[in-house]
């Protein structure tokens, strides 16, 4: 299941960051994902809140930003961004455009409660 893979990948980054920054708690996780990664947001949130139980990120909020999908038109050579993987070229209406990304997964930032020094 894609949601579980995504969450475990994210938690790995969260763990490392929390350790490096001596964070006591992670309050929020901001993610950016490519628009080609089709997953169910409800499931994602549920998997996330399950997975963080007992970790520094327990109870953390998950914020997901979906990135536009970059396309390349094979007919006129135009590059453009779309919100979905399947669309025609805005310049020439050519139906067969190539997806040149959209699989990104980035942790943009973490909201951290730092250890009181
Ligand atoms: Zn085109």
Coordinates of N, CA and C and ligand atoms in Angstrom, one line a residue:
X1 N 0.8 -1.2 0.0 CA 0.0 0.0 0.0 C 0.9 1.2 0.0
X2 N 0.6 2.1 -0.9 CA 1.4 3.3 -1.1 C 1.5 4.2 0.1
X3 N 0.3 4.3 0.8 CA 0.2 5.2 2.0 C 1.2 4.8 3.0
X4 N 1.3 3.5 3.2 CA 2.2 3.0 4.3 C 3.6 3.2 4.0
X5 N 4.0 3.0 2.7 CA 5.4 3.2 2.2 C 5.7 4.7 2.5
X6 N 4.8 5.5 2.0 CA 5.0 7.0 2.2 C 5.2 7.4 3.6
X7 N 4.4 6.9 4.5 CA 4.4 7.2 5.9 C 5.7 6.7 6.5
X8 N 6.1 5.5 6.2 CA 7.3 5.0 6.8 C 8.6 5.7 6.3
X9 N 8.5 6.2 5.1 CA 9.6 7.0 4.5 C 9.7 8.3 5.3
X10 N 8.5 8.9 5.4 CA 8.4 10.2 6.1 C 8.9 10.1 7.6
X11 N 8.5 9.0 8.2 CA 8.8 8.8 9.6 C 10.3 8.7 9.8
X12 N 11.0 8.1 8.8 CA 12.4 7.9 8.9 C 13.1 9.3 8.9
X13 N 12.6 10.2 8.0 CA 13.2 11.5 8.0 C 12.9 12.3 9.3
X14 N 11.6 12.1 9.8 CA 11.2 12.8 11.0 C 12.1 12.3 12.2
X15 N 12.3 11.0 12.2 CA 13.2 10.4 13.3 C 14.6 11.0 13.3
X16 N 15.2 11.0 12.1 CA 16.5 11.5 12.0 C 16.6 13.0 12.4
X17 N 15.6 13.7 11.9 CA 15.6 15.2 12.2 C 15.4 15.4 13.6
X18 N 14.5 14.7 14.2 CA 14.2 14.9 15.7 C 15.5 14.6 16.5
X19 N 16.2 13.5 16.1 CA 17.4 13.2 16.8 C 18.5 14.2 16.7
X20 N 18.6 14.7 15.4 CA 19.7 15.7 15.1 C 19.4 17.0 15.9
X21 N 18.1 17.4 16.0 CA 17.8 18.6 16.6 C 17.4 18.5 18.0
X22 N 17.6 17.3 18.6 CA 17.3 17.1 20.0 C 15.9 17.5 20.3
X23 N 15.0 17.2 19.4 CA 13.6 17.6 19.6 C 12.9 16.7 20.6
X24 N 12.2 17.4 21.4 CA 11.4 16.6 22.4 C 10.2 16.0 21.8
X25 N 9.6 16.9 21.0 CA 8.3 16.5 20.3 C 8.2 17.1 18.9
X26 N 7.6 16.3 18.0 CA 7.3 16.9 16.7 C 5.9 17.2 16.7
X27 N 5.6 18.5 16.4 CA 4.2 19.0 16.5 C 3.5 18.9 15.2
X28 N 4.3 19.0 14.1 CA 3.7 19.0 12.8 C 4.7 18.6 11.7
X29 N 4.2 18.0 10.7 CA 5.0 17.5 9.6 C 4.4 18.1 8.3
X30 N 5.2 18.9 7.5 CA 4.8 19.4 6.3 C 5.4 18.7 5.1
X31 N 4.6 18.1 4.3 CA 5.0 17.3 3.2 C 4.7 17.9 1.9
X32 N 5.5 17.6 0.9 CA 5.1 18.0 -0.5 C 5.2 16.7 -1.3
X33 N 4.2 16.3 -2.0 CA 4.2 15.1 -2.8 C 3.8 15.5 -4.3
X34 N 4.4 14.8 -5.2 CA 4.2 14.9 -6.6 C 2.7 14.5 -6.9
X35 N 2.1 15.3 -7.8 CA 0.7 15.0 -8.2 C 0.5 13.7 -8.8
X36 N 1.5 13.0 -9.2 CA 1.3 11.6 -9.8 C 1.2 10.6 -8.7
X37 N 1.5 10.9 -7.5 CA 1.4 9.9 -6.5 C -0.1 9.9 -6.0
X38 N -0.8 8.9 -6.5 CA -2.2 8.9 -6.2 C -2.4 8.1 -4.9
X39 N -2.8 8.8 -3.9 CA -3.1 8.1 -2.7 C -4.3 8.8 -2.0
X40 N -4.9 8.1 -1.1 CA -6.1 8.5 -0.4 C -5.7 9.3 0.8
X41 N -6.1 10.6 0.9 CA -5.6 11.4 2.0 C -6.2 11.0 3.4
X42 N -7.4 10.4 3.4 CA -8.0 9.9 4.6 C -7.1 8.8 5.1
X43 N -6.8 7.9 4.2 CA -6.0 6.7 4.6 C -4.6 7.2 5.1
X44 N -4.0 8.1 4.4 CA -2.7 8.7 4.7 C -2.7 9.2 6.1
X45 N -3.7 10.0 6.5 CA -3.8 10.6 7.8 C -4.0 9.5 8.9
X46 N -4.8 8.5 8.5 CA -5.0 7.5 9.5 C -3.8 6.6 9.7
X47 N -3.1 6.3 8.6 CA -1.9 5.5 8.7 C -0.8 6.3 9.5
X48 N -0.8 7.6 9.2 CA 0.2 8.4 9.9 C 0.0 8.5 11.4
X49 N -1.3 8.7 11.8 CA -1.5 8.9 13.2 C -1.4 7.5 14.0
X50 N -1.5 6.4 13.2 CA -1.3 5.1 13.8 C 0.2 4.9 14.0
X51 N 1.0 5.3 12.9 CA 2.4 5.0 12.9 C 3.2 5.8 13.9
X52 N 2.7 7.0 14.2 CA 3.5 7.9 15.1 C 3.2 7.6 16.6
X53 N 2.3 6.7 16.8 CA 1.9 6.4 18.2 C 3.2 5.9 18.9
X54 N 3.5 6.5 20.1 CA 4.7 6.0 20.8 C 6.0 6.6 20.3
X55 N 6.0 7.4 19.3 CA 7.2 8.1 18.8 C 7.2 9.6 19.2
X56 N 8.3 10.3 18.9 CA 8.4 11.7 19.2 C 7.3 12.5 18.4
X57 N 6.8 11.9 17.4 CA 5.8 12.6 16.6 C 4.4 12.2 16.9
X58 N 4.2 11.6 18.0 CA 2.8 11.2 18.4 C 1.9 12.5 18.5
X59 N 0.8 12.4 17.9 CA -0.1 13.5 17.9 C 0.2 14.6 16.9
X60 N 1.3 14.5 16.2 CA 1.7 15.5 15.2 C 0.6 15.7 14.1
X61 N 0.5 16.9 13.6 CA -0.3 17.2 12.5 C 0.4 16.9 11.2
X62 N -0.3 16.4 10.3 CA 0.3 16.1 9.0 C -0.3 17.1 7.9
X63 N 0.6 17.8 7.3 CA 0.1 18.8 6.3 C 0.7 18.3 4.9
X64 N -0.2 18.1 4.0 CA 0.3 17.6 2.7 C 0.0 18.6 1.6
X65 N 1.0 19.0 0.9 CA 0.9 19.9 -0.3 C 1.1 19.1 -1.5
X66 N 0.2 19.1 -2.4 CA 0.3 18.3 -3.7 C 0.9 19.2 -4.7
X67 N 2.1 18.8 -5.3 CA 2.8 19.6 -6.3 C 2.1 19.3 -7.7
X68 N 2.2 20.3 -8.5 CA 1.7 20.1 -9.9 C 2.6 19.1 -10.6
X69 N 2.0 18.5 -11.6 CA 2.7 17.5 -12.4 C 3.3 18.1 -13.7
X70 N 4.6 18.1 -13.8 CA 5.2 18.7 -15.0 C 5.0 17.8 -16.2
X71 N 4.6 18.4 -17.3 CA 4.4 17.6 -18.6 C 5.3 18.2 -19.7
X72 N 5.5 17.3 -20.6 CA 6.2 17.8 -21.9 C 5.4 17.3 -23.1
X73 N 5.1 18.3 -23.9 CA 4.3 17.9 -25.1 C 5.2 17.4 -26.2
X74 N 4.8 16.2 -26.7 CA 5.7 15.5 -27.7 C 5.4 16.1 -29.1
X75 N 4.4 16.9 -29.2 CA 4.0 17.5 -30.5 C 4.7 18.8 -30.7
X76 N 4.5 19.8 -29.8 CA 5.1 21.1 -30.0 C 6.3 21.4 -29.1
X77 N 6.5 20.5 -28.2 CA 7.7 20.7 -27.3 C 7.5 21.6 -26.1
X78 N 6.2 22.0 -25.9 CA 5.9 22.9 -24.7 C 6.0 22.1 -23.4
X79 N 6.5 22.8 -22.4 CA 6.5 22.2 -21.1 C 5.5 23.0 -20.2
X80 N 4.7 22.2 -19.5 CA 3.6 22.9 -18.7 C 3.3 22.0 -17.5
X81 N 2.6 22.6 -16.6 CA 2.3 21.9 -15.4 C 0.8 21.7 -15.3
X82 N 0.4 20.6 -14.8 CA -1.0 20.2 -14.7 C -1.3 19.6 -13.3
X83 N -2.5 19.6 -12.9 CA -2.8 19.0 -11.6 C -3.0 17.5 -11.7
X84 N -3.1 17.0 -12.8 CA -3.3 15.5 -12.9 C -2.3 14.9 -14.0
X85 N -2.3 13.6 -14.1 CA -1.3 13.0 -14.9 C -1.8 12.9 -16.4
X86 N -3.1 13.0 -16.6 CA -3.6 12.8 -17.9 C -4.2 14.1 -18.4
X87 N -3.6 14.8 -19.3 CA -4.2 16.0 -19.9 C -3.6 16.3 -21.2
X88 N -4.3 17.2 -21.9 CA -3.8 17.6 -23.3 C -2.9 18.8 -23.2
X89 N -2.2 19.1 -24.2 CA -1.3 20.3 -24.2 C -2.1 21.6 -24.3
X90 N -1.8 22.6 -23.5 CA -2.5 23.8 -23.5 C -2.2 24.7 -24.8
X91 N -1.1 24.4 -25.4 CA -0.6 25.1 -26.6 C -1.3 24.6 -27.9
X92 N -1.2 23.3 -28.0 CA -1.6 22.7 -29.3 C -2.7 21.7 -29.2
X93 N -3.1 21.5 -28.0 CA -4.2 20.5 -27.7 C -3.8 19.0 -28.0
X94 N -2.6 18.8 -28.2 CA -2.1 17.4 -28.5 C -2.4 16.6 -27.2
X95 N -2.9 15.4 -27.5 CA -3.4 14.5 -26.4 C -2.3 13.8 -25.7
X96 N -1.2 13.5 -26.4 CA -0.2 12.7 -25.9 C 1.0 13.5 -25.3
X97 N 0.9 13.8 -24.0 CA 1.9 14.5 -23.4 C 2.7 13.6 -22.4
X98 N 3.9 13.9 -22.2 CA 4.8 13.0 -21.5 C 4.9 13.6 -20.1
X99 N 4.8 12.8 -19.1 CA 4.9 13.3 -17.7 C 6.4 13.2 -17.4
X100 N 6.9 14.4 -16.9 CA 8.4 14.4 -16.6 C 8.7 14.7 -15.1
X101 N 7.9 14.1 -14.3 CA 8.1 14.2 -12.9 C 6.8 13.8 -12.2
X102 N 6.6 14.4 -11.0 CA 5.3 14.2 -10.3 C 5.4 13.1 -9.3
X103 N 6.6 12.5 -9.1 CA 6.7 11.4 -8.1 C 7.5 11.9 -6.9
X104 N 7.7 13.2 -6.8 CA 8.5 13.7 -5.7 C 7.8 13.4 -4.3
X105 N 8.7 13.3 -3.3 CA 8.2 13.2 -2.0 C 9.2 13.9 -1.1
X106 N 8.8 15.1 -0.6 CA 9.8 15.9 0.2 C 9.1 16.2 1.6
X107 N 9.9 16.2 2.6 CA 9.5 16.7 3.8 C 9.9 18.2 3.8
X108 N 9.0 19.1 3.8 CA 9.3 20.5 3.7 C 9.8 21.1 5.0
X109 N 9.1 20.8 6.0 CA 9.5 21.3 7.3 C 8.8 20.5 8.4
X110 N 9.4 20.6 9.6 CA 8.9 20.0 10.8 C 8.6 21.1 11.8
X111 N 7.5 21.0 12.5 CA 7.3 21.9 13.6 C 7.8 21.1 14.9
X112 N 8.7 21.8 15.5 CA 9.5 21.0 16.6 C 9.3 21.8 17.9
X113 N 9.1 21.0 18.9 CA 9.2 21.5 20.3 C 10.6 21.1 20.8
X114 N 11.4 22.1 20.9 CA 12.8 21.8 21.3 C 13.0 21.5 22.8
X115 N 14.0 20.8 23.0 CA 14.3 20.5 24.4 C 14.7 21.7 25.2
X116 N 14.1 21.9 26.3 CA 14.4 23.1 27.1 C 15.9 22.9 27.6
X117 N 16.7 23.9 27.2 CA 18.1 23.8 27.5 C 18.4 24.2 28.9
Ligands
LIG1 ZN1 1.8 20.8 -27.6

